[in-house]
Each structure stands twice: as structure tokens, then as C-alpha cells.
Amino acid sequence: MTSEIEYFVIAFAVLLFLFGLVSRRISGTVVTAPMIFVAAGMLLSPEGLDLLSFSSSSTPVLSVAELALVLTLFSDASKIELQTLLSEEKLPGRLLIIGTPLTIAFGAIVAAFLLKDITLAEAGLIGAMLSPTDAGLGQAIVNNTKVPAKIRQALNVESGLNDGGAIPFFLFFLILARGEALKWPVGTLIVLAFEQIGIGVLVGAAIGLAGGWLSSKAVRVGWMTGLYRKIGFMSLAVISWLGADFIGGSGFIAAFTGGLITQAAGKIKATEEEIILTEAEGSILSFAVFFIFGITAAARIFLISWPIFIYAVLSLTLIRMIPVAISLIGMKLHTKTVLFLGWFGPRGLASVVLLLIAMEETGGIGGSETLILAVITTVFLSVFVQGATAGPGSEWYSRIVAALPTDAPERKKGGEPSISSDNLDHQT
């Protein structure tokens, strides 16, 4: 490791320990872990106290960020149950299947209209990077039992799965943006994009099938202990990621597919303890990603223009709220429920990791700096504004629901949200 990376690891370890000391004390306040780690990164950056400095495109930094997303994708996919996804009057499914693609499309259209120095492919890239949501930034909502379980479950399931749904779009637009700069034929770019996605799916499915079957068999014959079931679960995520990347596929697609197939292939469902190990590792890494984001954002925070700031505000409001409203047509939900679901779609871990990848891959492309600033501004506002309003917002909405008739759709019983790597200990 270089001295810069060593300083980063020491600083992050100290910060993580100090945060742990006060984690219970700040629980229930408007302060969240992402806020603290982003602020600390900015404070220690060259623009702050000048104690930390490194390139956001350096291999160790990217590896930490990518591993955090891989563990998140695998663990979230491993918990997918179609019955849950399509239950609660199909609320999570509507947000994912209708809302996510519309959010990407709206985000791209507004970016192309408002940000003049980017191409259509770069506009699509912005839309894709800012479509995944992070329930961890609004953990106060998921944990507030006064908010109807079906609403909390919908936000939880959506945030756990829409990052996997956004990645194919991200890859497609990233390849188009790079290809445009290199003047490659459009047909070649489209084939390359589908190759990466297809190889990722095939590798993830193969590893998931083999890993799930072998784990299930080993458990049945008593060869595998509980500890190594947990370790094996995390290992499959890494194998899927690196295996696909090695042969030219998307490691992220492979990780998501691997998690999905592992549970389906292993007749013994992955236990909560197995998933928690992967999520615990992912949670620590996600804090590191927010720390990296703070250092990266500090260098550009004073370069934000009015068009970029306006876009960030629209991304957190209308660009998400309109697709959410469209996806919920016919469900007879209260207008304030739709607004609540639309507002609490914070951008976090997935957007930051995809940004770091885009920074490495699009360096030198004409609109790359505008693209970077748009994502940084949106995530920064989301971490602090949406994170701070999660607690008060959930209390406000719980009072709205309490005043609704007993037969209102919001008040029908629903299942409690399960633990998700997007909300695991982000706040407590």
C-alpha cells in the first residue's frame, strides 16, 4: 500500500471506532452514519485539514467501493421471494418494474434538457446512476412501527432490488458514452453492452447453481458448520463478481444473479445469520464508501453551478415523484402516501459506487465533469436533507395514516420489513 492509502485506512478505522462509541447516543436523532462519514471525509480532505489525499480512481479505492456494492447486491438478491415482491397489492413490484425504468428515463430527459454540455448517452448515464435508492439513509422510516408495515416493506424491497435493476442500464449507457468518444459504431457498442450483461448473468447463474447445490448438500450430510456456511455465502458473492469480470462480463450483474440463484438452487434457504455476515461486511465497507465520497465531493463542492443544483433538486423530487405516482395509479392510495413514497427514495451507496466507476471510465470525455458534479450534488443533498427528514417525516406520515379510515389501503396489514444491507446499522 502507498502511504496515502495507509493514512486513509488508519483514519477510517479511528473514525469507525469513534462512531461505534456514540452510535447508541445518536440513535433516534436526525444524524445518520452516512452524514458523519461524508462530513469526516470532507473535513480531512485537501480542501479541509489536508490530512488525506488520494485519487478516487486508484485501484484500492475502487476495489473497496466495488466490493461494498457486490456484497449488497448478492445479499439483497438472495432474499428475493416472488411472493413477497408481488404481495402487498403488488406495491413493491410496481415501484421496481414501472417506477425504476421511468425514473431512469425522466432523469435522462431532464439532464439532457438542463445540462447543455453532455451527450444523450451521458444523460442516460446520469439517470441510471441516480435511480437506485438507499433505505439506510431513511432507516428511521423502516424502524418506525407507526408507519404502516406495507409502506415500509415497499421502500425496503425497492431499495434492496432497484440497484440490481439499474446496473444493466448503467452498463449500457457507460459503453455508449465511451464509444461515442472513441467514435465506435453504435451496433458494436450495443453488442458489447449485451455481451457484458449476458456473460454476467450466465456466470452468476452457474456459480449460484453450483454454490447453492453444494452448500445444501454439505449441510444435509453434516459436513459444513454454521461458521463456514456464513463464510461460504460471502465467498460466492466475491467469486461471482471476479469470475464474470475475468472473462469480460459484468461482475455486478453476476453478483446479483448469483445471489438470486443461490437461494433458489439451495433447497435450504440461506439463514438470516448467513446473510447478516455478508451484510455486516457490506455495512463497514459502505461506511468506507461514504468516507471516500466525502473526500471526493470536497474537491468539487465549490464548482457546482445553478443548473447542476437545480437538476439535483429535481432528481430528489419530481424526477422520482412523477414515476412513483405513475406506478401507483389505480391503487387508491392517499395523495400524501404517494408523496411520502416519492420523497423517501434517497440516493446513497449504489450511486456513489457507480459514480466512482464512471469517473475512472469516462475521464477525458467532454461532459464527464458535468456528469460527476450532477451525481455528487444529488447524493450530497440526499445524504443530509433526506437523511435529516426521515425521522420527522415518518412521524408526520404516521399521523396522516392514523386519521385515514380503517378500510384505507394504507391501513391493511402487511409483513414487516426484513433486514436489508441497505438499512443495516446505517443509523444506530
Short mmCIF file of C-alpha atoms in Angstrom, two decimals:
data_model
loop_
_atom_site.label_atom_id
_atom_site.label_comp_id
_atom_site.label_asym_id
_atom_site.label_seq_id
_atom_site.Cartn_x
_atom_site.Cartn_y
_atom_site.Cartn_z
CA MET A 1 0.00 0.00 0.00
CA THR A 2 1.08 3.56 -0.60
CA SER A 3 1.36 5.92 2.32
CA GLU A 4 -1.78 7.71 1.15
CA ILE A 5 -3.82 4.53 1.36
CA GLU A 6 -2.30 3.66 4.73
CA TYR A 7 -3.33 7.07 6.08
CA PHE A 8 -6.81 6.51 4.71
CA VAL A 9 -7.14 3.11 6.40
CA ILE A 10 -5.90 4.46 9.74
CA ALA A 11 -8.21 7.47 9.60
CA PHE A 12 -11.20 5.34 8.63
CA ALA A 13 -10.52 2.76 11.37
CA VAL A 14 -10.28 5.50 14.00
CA LEU A 15 -13.46 7.12 12.73
CA LEU A 16 -15.29 3.79 12.69
CA PHE A 17 -14.28 3.12 16.31
CA LEU A 18 -15.29 6.60 17.45
CA PHE A 19 -18.63 6.31 15.69
CA GLY A 20 -19.24 2.99 17.41
CA LEU A 21 -18.69 4.65 20.79
CA VAL A 22 -21.53 7.13 20.22
CA SER A 23 -23.75 5.09 17.90
CA ARG A 24 -26.43 4.44 20.52
CA ARG A 25 -26.31 8.04 21.69
CA ILE A 26 -27.11 9.46 18.26
CA SER A 27 -29.72 6.80 17.55
CA GLY A 28 -33.10 8.46 17.17
CA THR A 29 -31.65 11.85 16.25
CA VAL A 30 -31.61 13.32 12.74
CA VAL A 31 -27.91 12.48 12.47
CA THR A 32 -27.08 9.36 10.44
CA ALA A 33 -23.88 7.39 9.89
CA PRO A 34 -23.59 8.46 6.22
CA MET A 35 -23.74 12.12 7.32
CA ILE A 36 -20.89 11.59 9.77
CA PHE A 37 -18.66 9.70 7.35
CA VAL A 38 -19.28 12.12 4.48
CA ALA A 39 -18.60 15.13 6.73
CA ALA A 40 -15.45 13.50 8.12
CA GLY A 41 -14.17 12.81 4.61
CA MET A 42 -14.71 16.44 3.64
CA LEU A 43 -13.04 17.66 6.84
CA LEU A 44 -9.92 15.53 6.34
CA SER A 45 -9.66 16.18 2.59
CA PRO A 46 -7.07 18.51 0.99
CA GLU A 47 -9.78 21.21 0.90
CA GLY A 48 -10.26 20.78 4.67
CA LEU A 49 -7.49 19.89 7.11
CA ASP A 50 -5.43 18.37 4.29
CA LEU A 51 -4.76 15.14 6.18
CA LEU A 52 -5.93 12.75 3.46
CA SER A 53 -5.35 12.82 -0.26
CA PHE A 54 -5.72 10.14 -2.91
CA SER A 55 -7.13 9.60 -6.36
CA SER A 56 -10.72 8.36 -6.35
CA SER A 57 -9.81 6.20 -9.35
CA SER A 58 -6.96 4.40 -7.56
CA THR A 59 -7.24 0.62 -7.53
CA PRO A 60 -7.59 0.14 -3.73
CA VAL A 61 -10.31 2.81 -3.51
CA LEU A 62 -12.30 1.35 -6.39
CA SER A 63 -11.91 -2.16 -5.00
CA VAL A 64 -13.36 -1.15 -1.64
CA ALA A 65 -16.29 0.59 -3.31
CA GLU A 66 -16.98 -2.24 -5.74
CA LEU A 67 -16.79 -4.91 -3.02
CA ALA A 68 -19.31 -2.97 -0.92
CA LEU A 69 -21.76 -2.95 -3.82
CA VAL A 70 -21.10 -6.62 -4.66
CA LEU A 71 -21.92 -7.76 -1.13
CA THR A 72 -25.04 -5.59 -1.14
CA LEU A 73 -26.24 -6.92 -4.49
CA PHE A 74 -25.63 -10.57 -3.58
CA SER A 75 -27.18 -10.45 -0.12
CA ASP A 76 -30.23 -8.49 -1.26
CA ALA A 77 -30.83 -10.78 -4.24
CA SER A 78 -30.50 -13.84 -2.01
CA LYS A 79 -33.56 -12.69 -0.07
CA ILE A 80 -35.83 -12.21 -3.06
CA GLU A 81 -39.10 -14.08 -2.80
CA LEU A 82 -41.51 -13.53 -5.64
CA GLN A 83 -44.40 -13.97 -3.25
CA THR A 84 -43.17 -11.02 -1.18
CA LEU A 85 -42.31 -8.98 -4.25
CA LEU A 86 -45.78 -9.37 -5.69
CA SER A 87 -47.66 -9.20 -2.40
CA GLU A 88 -48.96 -6.10 -0.63
CA GLU A 89 -51.16 -5.47 -3.66
CA LYS A 90 -48.04 -5.53 -5.87
CA LEU A 91 -46.75 -2.27 -4.31
CA PRO A 92 -43.01 -3.21 -4.31
CA GLY A 93 -43.31 -4.74 -7.78
CA ARG A 94 -44.90 -1.59 -9.19
CA LEU A 95 -42.15 0.61 -7.77
CA LEU A 96 -39.49 -1.66 -9.26
CA ILE A 97 -40.93 -2.72 -12.61
CA ILE A 98 -42.61 0.58 -13.53
CA GLY A 99 -41.04 3.19 -11.27
CA THR A 100 -37.34 2.41 -11.74
CA PRO A 101 -37.25 2.47 -15.59
CA LEU A 102 -39.39 5.62 -15.62
CA THR A 103 -37.06 7.28 -13.11
CA ILE A 104 -34.07 6.50 -15.33
CA ALA A 105 -35.89 7.84 -18.39
CA PHE A 106 -37.11 11.02 -16.64
CA GLY A 107 -33.67 11.61 -15.15
CA ALA A 108 -32.04 11.28 -18.57
CA ILE A 109 -34.56 13.56 -20.29
CA VAL A 110 -34.24 16.32 -17.69
CA ALA A 111 -30.42 16.02 -17.69
CA ALA A 112 -30.28 16.31 -21.48
CA PHE A 113 -32.54 19.39 -21.36
CA LEU A 114 -30.95 21.16 -18.40
CA LEU A 115 -27.26 20.26 -18.68
CA LYS A 116 -26.17 21.52 -22.07
CA ASP A 117 -22.63 20.14 -22.39
CA ILE A 118 -23.44 16.42 -22.12
CA THR A 119 -24.39 13.86 -24.77
CA LEU A 120 -27.56 11.77 -24.74
CA ALA A 121 -25.54 8.75 -23.58
CA GLU A 122 -24.10 10.76 -20.68
CA ALA A 123 -27.61 11.99 -19.80
CA GLY A 124 -28.75 8.35 -19.70
CA LEU A 125 -25.75 7.53 -17.52
CA ILE A 126 -26.78 10.22 -15.01
CA GLY A 127 -30.33 8.88 -14.97
CA ALA A 128 -29.12 5.33 -14.34
CA MET A 129 -26.64 6.29 -11.60
CA LEU A 130 -29.25 8.26 -9.70
CA SER A 131 -32.11 5.76 -9.91
CA PRO A 132 -31.08 3.29 -7.14
CA THR A 133 -32.37 4.19 -3.69
CA ASP A 134 -30.79 3.50 -0.30
CA ALA A 135 -33.15 2.70 2.57
CA GLY A 136 -30.26 3.11 5.00
CA LEU A 137 -30.48 6.88 4.65
CA GLY A 138 -34.07 6.67 5.84
CA GLN A 139 -33.70 3.92 8.42
CA ALA A 140 -35.88 5.88 10.82
CA ILE A 141 -38.80 5.13 8.48
CA VAL A 142 -38.11 1.39 8.21
CA ASN A 143 -37.82 1.15 12.01
CA ASN A 144 -40.88 3.29 12.82
CA THR A 145 -43.70 0.85 13.56
CA LYS A 146 -46.24 3.69 13.43
CA VAL A 147 -45.70 3.80 9.67
CA PRO A 148 -47.78 1.02 8.04
CA ALA A 149 -45.75 -2.15 7.52
CA LYS A 150 -46.74 -2.40 3.85
CA ILE A 151 -45.33 1.09 3.16
CA ARG A 152 -42.09 0.35 4.99
CA GLN A 153 -41.82 -3.01 3.26
CA ALA A 154 -42.34 -1.39 -0.15
CA LEU A 155 -39.50 1.10 0.42
CA ASN A 156 -37.27 -1.62 1.84
CA VAL A 157 -37.81 -4.08 -1.01
CA GLU A 158 -37.48 -1.34 -3.62
CA SER A 159 -34.14 -0.12 -2.25
CA GLY A 160 -32.84 -3.66 -1.95
CA LEU A 161 -33.53 -4.56 -5.57
CA ASN A 162 -33.53 -1.45 -7.73
CA ASP A 163 -29.73 -1.18 -7.69
CA GLY A 164 -29.59 -4.56 -9.42
CA GLY A 165 -32.20 -3.35 -11.90
CA ALA A 166 -30.35 -0.11 -12.62
CA ILE A 167 -26.95 -1.67 -13.33
CA PRO A 168 -27.80 -3.04 -16.81
CA PHE A 169 -28.89 0.48 -17.83
CA PHE A 170 -25.73 1.92 -16.30
CA LEU A 171 -23.53 -0.50 -18.24
CA PHE A 172 -25.40 0.16 -21.47
CA PHE A 173 -25.08 3.96 -21.24
CA LEU A 174 -21.48 3.77 -19.98
CA ILE A 175 -20.43 1.75 -23.02
CA LEU A 176 -22.32 4.14 -25.31
CA ALA A 177 -20.69 7.19 -23.70
CA ARG A 178 -17.19 5.72 -24.04
CA GLY A 179 -17.90 4.50 -27.56
CA GLU A 180 -19.17 7.89 -28.69
CA ALA A 181 -15.92 9.49 -27.54
CA LEU A 182 -13.92 6.85 -29.42
CA LYS A 183 -16.25 7.04 -32.45
CA TRP A 184 -17.10 3.33 -32.37
CA PRO A 185 -20.10 2.13 -34.45
CA VAL A 186 -23.35 2.11 -32.50
CA GLY A 187 -24.02 -1.51 -33.45
CA THR A 188 -20.70 -2.60 -31.98
CA LEU A 189 -21.44 -0.74 -28.74
CA ILE A 190 -24.86 -2.34 -28.35
CA VAL A 191 -23.42 -5.82 -28.92
CA LEU A 192 -20.65 -5.14 -26.39
CA ALA A 193 -23.18 -3.96 -23.79
CA PHE A 194 -25.34 -7.04 -24.19
CA GLU A 195 -22.28 -9.28 -24.08
CA GLN A 196 -21.23 -7.86 -20.71
CA ILE A 197 -24.75 -8.21 -19.32
CA GLY A 198 -25.25 -11.69 -20.78
CA ILE A 199 -21.91 -13.05 -19.58
CA GLY A 200 -22.60 -11.63 -16.14
CA VAL A 201 -25.97 -13.38 -15.98
CA LEU A 202 -24.54 -16.71 -17.16
CA VAL A 203 -21.59 -16.64 -14.76
CA GLY A 204 -23.75 -15.61 -11.82
CA ALA A 205 -26.31 -18.32 -12.63
CA ALA A 206 -23.63 -21.01 -12.94
CA ILE A 207 -21.92 -20.08 -9.68
CA GLY A 208 -25.25 -19.67 -7.92
CA LEU A 209 -26.46 -23.10 -9.08
CA ALA A 210 -23.22 -24.86 -8.16
CA GLY A 211 -22.71 -22.97 -4.89
CA GLY A 212 -26.31 -23.34 -3.79
CA TRP A 213 -26.41 -27.06 -4.56
CA LEU A 214 -23.04 -27.80 -2.93
CA SER A 215 -23.88 -25.82 0.20
CA SER A 216 -27.24 -27.52 0.51
CA LYS A 217 -25.64 -30.96 0.07
CA ALA A 218 -22.86 -30.26 2.58
CA VAL A 219 -25.38 -29.07 5.17
CA ARG A 220 -27.55 -32.17 4.72
CA VAL A 221 -24.70 -34.62 5.26
CA GLY A 222 -23.31 -32.62 8.17
CA TRP A 223 -20.02 -31.63 6.54
CA MET A 224 -20.49 -27.87 6.84
CA THR A 225 -20.52 -25.95 10.11
CA GLY A 226 -22.54 -22.82 10.74
CA LEU A 227 -19.46 -20.56 10.63
CA TYR A 228 -18.42 -21.81 7.21
CA ARG A 229 -21.94 -21.53 5.86
CA LYS A 230 -21.62 -17.84 6.60
CA ILE A 231 -18.15 -17.59 5.09
CA GLY A 232 -19.25 -19.58 2.05
CA PHE A 233 -22.16 -17.25 1.45
CA MET A 234 -19.84 -14.24 1.30
CA SER A 235 -17.31 -16.15 -0.80
CA LEU A 236 -19.89 -16.87 -3.51
CA ALA A 237 -20.53 -13.14 -3.86
CA VAL A 238 -16.83 -12.48 -4.49
CA ILE A 239 -16.44 -15.48 -6.82
CA SER A 240 -19.41 -14.33 -8.92
CA TRP A 241 -18.03 -10.79 -9.15
CA LEU A 242 -14.43 -11.61 -10.04
CA GLY A 243 -15.29 -14.65 -12.16
CA ALA A 244 -17.50 -12.65 -14.51
CA ASP A 245 -15.06 -9.75 -14.63
CA PHE A 246 -12.23 -12.12 -15.57
CA ILE A 247 -13.95 -13.32 -18.74
CA GLY A 248 -15.32 -9.95 -19.83
CA GLY A 249 -18.71 -9.88 -18.17
CA SER A 250 -20.27 -7.58 -15.60
CA GLY A 251 -19.27 -8.61 -12.09
CA PHE A 252 -22.18 -6.66 -10.60
CA ILE A 253 -24.74 -8.43 -12.77
CA ALA A 254 -23.09 -11.74 -11.85
CA ALA A 255 -23.24 -10.95 -8.12
CA PHE A 256 -26.92 -10.04 -8.29
CA THR A 257 -27.77 -13.11 -10.38
CA GLY A 258 -25.60 -15.32 -8.18
CA GLY A 259 -27.44 -14.25 -5.05
CA LEU A 260 -30.79 -14.85 -6.71
CA ILE A 261 -29.88 -18.33 -7.98
CA THR A 262 -28.00 -19.44 -4.85
CA GLN A 263 -31.17 -19.31 -2.78
CA ALA A 264 -33.26 -20.94 -5.50
CA ALA A 265 -30.73 -23.75 -6.07
CA GLY A 266 -30.04 -24.41 -2.40
CA LYS A 267 -33.15 -26.17 -1.19
CA ILE A 268 -32.21 -25.00 2.29
CA LYS A 269 -32.89 -21.30 2.42
CA ALA A 270 -29.99 -19.06 3.40
CA THR A 271 -30.32 -18.30 7.08
CA GLU A 272 -30.53 -14.79 8.46
CA GLU A 273 -27.17 -15.31 10.15
CA GLU A 274 -25.51 -16.14 6.81
CA ILE A 275 -26.96 -13.04 5.23
CA ILE A 276 -26.07 -10.86 8.22
CA LEU A 277 -22.38 -11.76 7.93
CA THR A 278 -22.36 -10.60 4.33
CA GLU A 279 -24.37 -7.53 5.30
CA ALA A 280 -22.11 -6.72 8.26
CA GLU A 281 -19.07 -6.74 6.00
CA GLY A 282 -21.01 -4.74 3.44
CA SER A 283 -22.09 -2.23 6.07
CA ILE A 284 -18.50 -1.50 7.13
CA LEU A 285 -17.48 -1.15 3.50
CA SER A 286 -20.44 1.12 2.81
CA PHE A 287 -19.24 3.47 5.56
CA ALA A 288 -15.86 3.48 3.83
CA VAL A 289 -17.58 4.38 0.56
CA PHE A 290 -19.32 7.36 2.16
CA PHE A 291 -15.96 8.41 3.65
CA ILE A 292 -14.43 8.22 0.16
CA PHE A 293 -17.38 10.16 -1.21
CA GLY A 294 -16.77 12.95 1.30
CA ILE A 295 -13.14 13.27 0.23
CA THR A 296 -14.15 13.23 -3.45
CA ALA A 297 -17.01 15.69 -3.01
CA ALA A 298 -14.87 18.23 -1.13
CA ALA A 299 -12.74 18.83 -4.22
CA ARG A 300 -15.78 19.73 -6.33
CA ILE A 301 -18.35 21.18 -3.96
CA PHE A 302 -17.49 24.78 -4.92
CA LEU A 303 -17.72 24.01 -8.65
CA ILE A 304 -21.46 23.34 -8.54
CA SER A 305 -23.38 25.57 -10.94
CA TRP A 306 -27.04 26.59 -10.72
CA PRO A 307 -28.17 24.20 -13.49
CA ILE A 308 -26.49 21.30 -11.68
CA PHE A 309 -28.01 22.30 -8.34
CA ILE A 310 -31.46 22.60 -9.91
CA TYR A 311 -31.04 19.19 -11.52
CA ALA A 312 -30.09 17.66 -8.14
CA VAL A 313 -33.20 19.13 -6.52
CA LEU A 314 -35.38 17.87 -9.36
CA SER A 315 -33.74 14.43 -9.14
CA LEU A 316 -34.75 14.14 -5.50
CA THR A 317 -38.26 15.43 -6.12
CA LEU A 318 -40.12 15.44 -9.44
CA ILE A 319 -37.82 13.06 -11.31
CA ARG A 320 -38.65 10.39 -8.72
CA MET A 321 -42.09 11.53 -7.56
CA ILE A 322 -43.70 11.51 -11.01
CA PRO A 323 -42.62 7.92 -11.85
CA VAL A 324 -43.72 6.77 -8.39
CA ALA A 325 -47.11 8.41 -8.88
CA ILE A 326 -47.49 6.80 -12.31
CA SER A 327 -46.51 3.38 -10.99
CA LEU A 328 -49.14 3.60 -8.24
CA ILE A 329 -52.07 4.60 -10.45
CA GLY A 330 -55.14 2.54 -9.59
CA MET A 331 -54.02 1.56 -6.10
CA LYS A 332 -56.25 4.19 -4.44
CA LEU A 333 -53.53 5.37 -2.09
CA HIS A 334 -53.83 8.74 -0.37
CA THR A 335 -52.05 11.59 -2.16
CA LYS A 336 -49.78 12.12 0.84
CA THR A 337 -48.82 8.44 0.77
CA VAL A 338 -47.69 8.84 -2.83
CA LEU A 339 -45.72 11.98 -1.89
CA PHE A 340 -44.18 10.16 1.07
CA LEU A 341 -43.07 7.23 -1.10
CA GLY A 342 -41.80 9.65 -3.73
CA TRP A 343 -39.75 11.79 -1.36
CA PHE A 344 -38.12 8.96 0.55
CA GLY A 345 -36.11 7.47 -2.26
CA PRO A 346 -32.68 8.67 -1.07
CA ARG A 347 -29.56 8.14 -3.18
CA GLY A 348 -26.63 6.53 -1.46
CA LEU A 349 -24.23 3.59 -1.74
CA ALA A 350 -25.05 2.34 -5.26
CA SER A 351 -24.98 5.84 -6.76
CA VAL A 352 -21.59 6.58 -5.18
CA VAL A 353 -20.02 3.32 -6.36
CA LEU A 354 -21.36 3.75 -9.89
CA LEU A 355 -20.04 7.33 -9.83
CA LEU A 356 -16.53 6.17 -8.89
CA ILE A 357 -16.59 3.64 -11.73
CA ALA A 358 -17.84 6.28 -14.17
CA MET A 359 -15.10 8.69 -13.04
CA GLU A 360 -12.49 6.12 -13.99
CA GLU A 361 -14.13 5.05 -17.25
CA THR A 362 -15.23 8.45 -18.61
CA GLY A 363 -12.14 10.53 -17.77
CA GLY A 364 -11.47 12.94 -20.59
CA ILE A 365 -14.92 12.64 -22.17
CA GLY A 366 -16.39 16.05 -22.90
CA GLY A 367 -19.24 16.06 -20.38
CA SER A 368 -17.61 13.89 -17.71
CA GLU A 369 -17.13 16.73 -15.22
CA THR A 370 -20.76 17.82 -15.53
CA LEU A 371 -21.84 14.20 -15.06
CA ILE A 372 -19.68 13.86 -11.94
CA LEU A 373 -20.93 17.11 -10.42
CA ALA A 374 -24.58 16.20 -11.05
CA VAL A 375 -24.25 12.91 -9.17
CA ILE A 376 -22.12 14.36 -6.35
CA THR A 377 -24.59 17.20 -5.76
CA THR A 378 -27.60 14.89 -5.75
CA VAL A 379 -26.08 12.36 -3.37
CA PHE A 380 -24.76 15.10 -1.08
CA LEU A 381 -28.19 16.71 -0.79
CA SER A 382 -29.80 13.32 -0.32
CA VAL A 383 -27.46 12.25 2.50
CA PHE A 384 -28.08 15.41 4.52
CA VAL A 385 -31.59 16.55 3.56
CA GLN A 386 -33.40 13.26 3.12
CA GLY A 387 -31.43 11.68 5.95
CA ALA A 388 -32.39 14.51 8.32
CA THR A 389 -36.07 14.47 7.33
CA ALA A 390 -36.53 10.70 7.67
CA GLY A 391 -37.42 10.80 11.38
CA PRO A 392 -39.69 13.88 11.35
CA GLY A 393 -41.17 12.76 8.03
CA SER A 394 -42.12 9.33 9.33
CA GLU A 395 -43.78 10.91 12.38
CA TRP A 396 -45.72 13.31 10.14
CA TYR A 397 -46.85 10.49 7.88
CA SER A 398 -47.85 8.27 10.79
CA ARG A 399 -50.26 10.99 11.92
CA ILE A 400 -51.68 11.19 8.39
CA VAL A 401 -52.27 7.43 8.34
CA ALA A 402 -53.84 7.44 11.79
CA ALA A 403 -56.51 9.86 10.52
CA LEU A 404 -57.40 7.69 7.50
CA PRO A 405 -60.48 5.42 7.51
CA THR A 406 -59.88 1.92 8.81
CA ASP A 407 -60.56 0.46 5.35
CA ALA A 408 -57.94 2.66 3.62
CA PRO A 409 -55.39 0.66 1.57
CA GLU A 410 -52.55 2.01 3.70
CA ARG A 411 -54.04 0.51 6.86
CA LYS A 412 -54.38 -3.03 5.56
CA LYS A 413 -51.98 -5.34 7.33
CA GLY A 414 -48.68 -6.21 5.67
CA GLY A 415 -45.49 -8.07 6.53
CA GLU A 416 -42.71 -6.43 8.49
CA PRO A 417 -39.64 -5.35 6.51
CA SER A 418 -36.76 -7.82 6.70
CA ILE A 419 -33.18 -6.82 7.43
CA SER A 420 -31.57 -5.30 4.36
CA SER A 421 -27.99 -4.42 3.64
CA ASP A 422 -29.28 -1.05 2.57
CA ASN A 423 -30.54 -0.28 6.07
CA LEU A 424 -28.30 -2.40 8.27
CA ASP A 425 -27.00 -0.20 11.06
CA HIS A 426 -26.72 2.89 8.87
CA GLN A 427 -28.00 4.94 11.73
CA THR A 428 -27.61 3.09 15.00
#
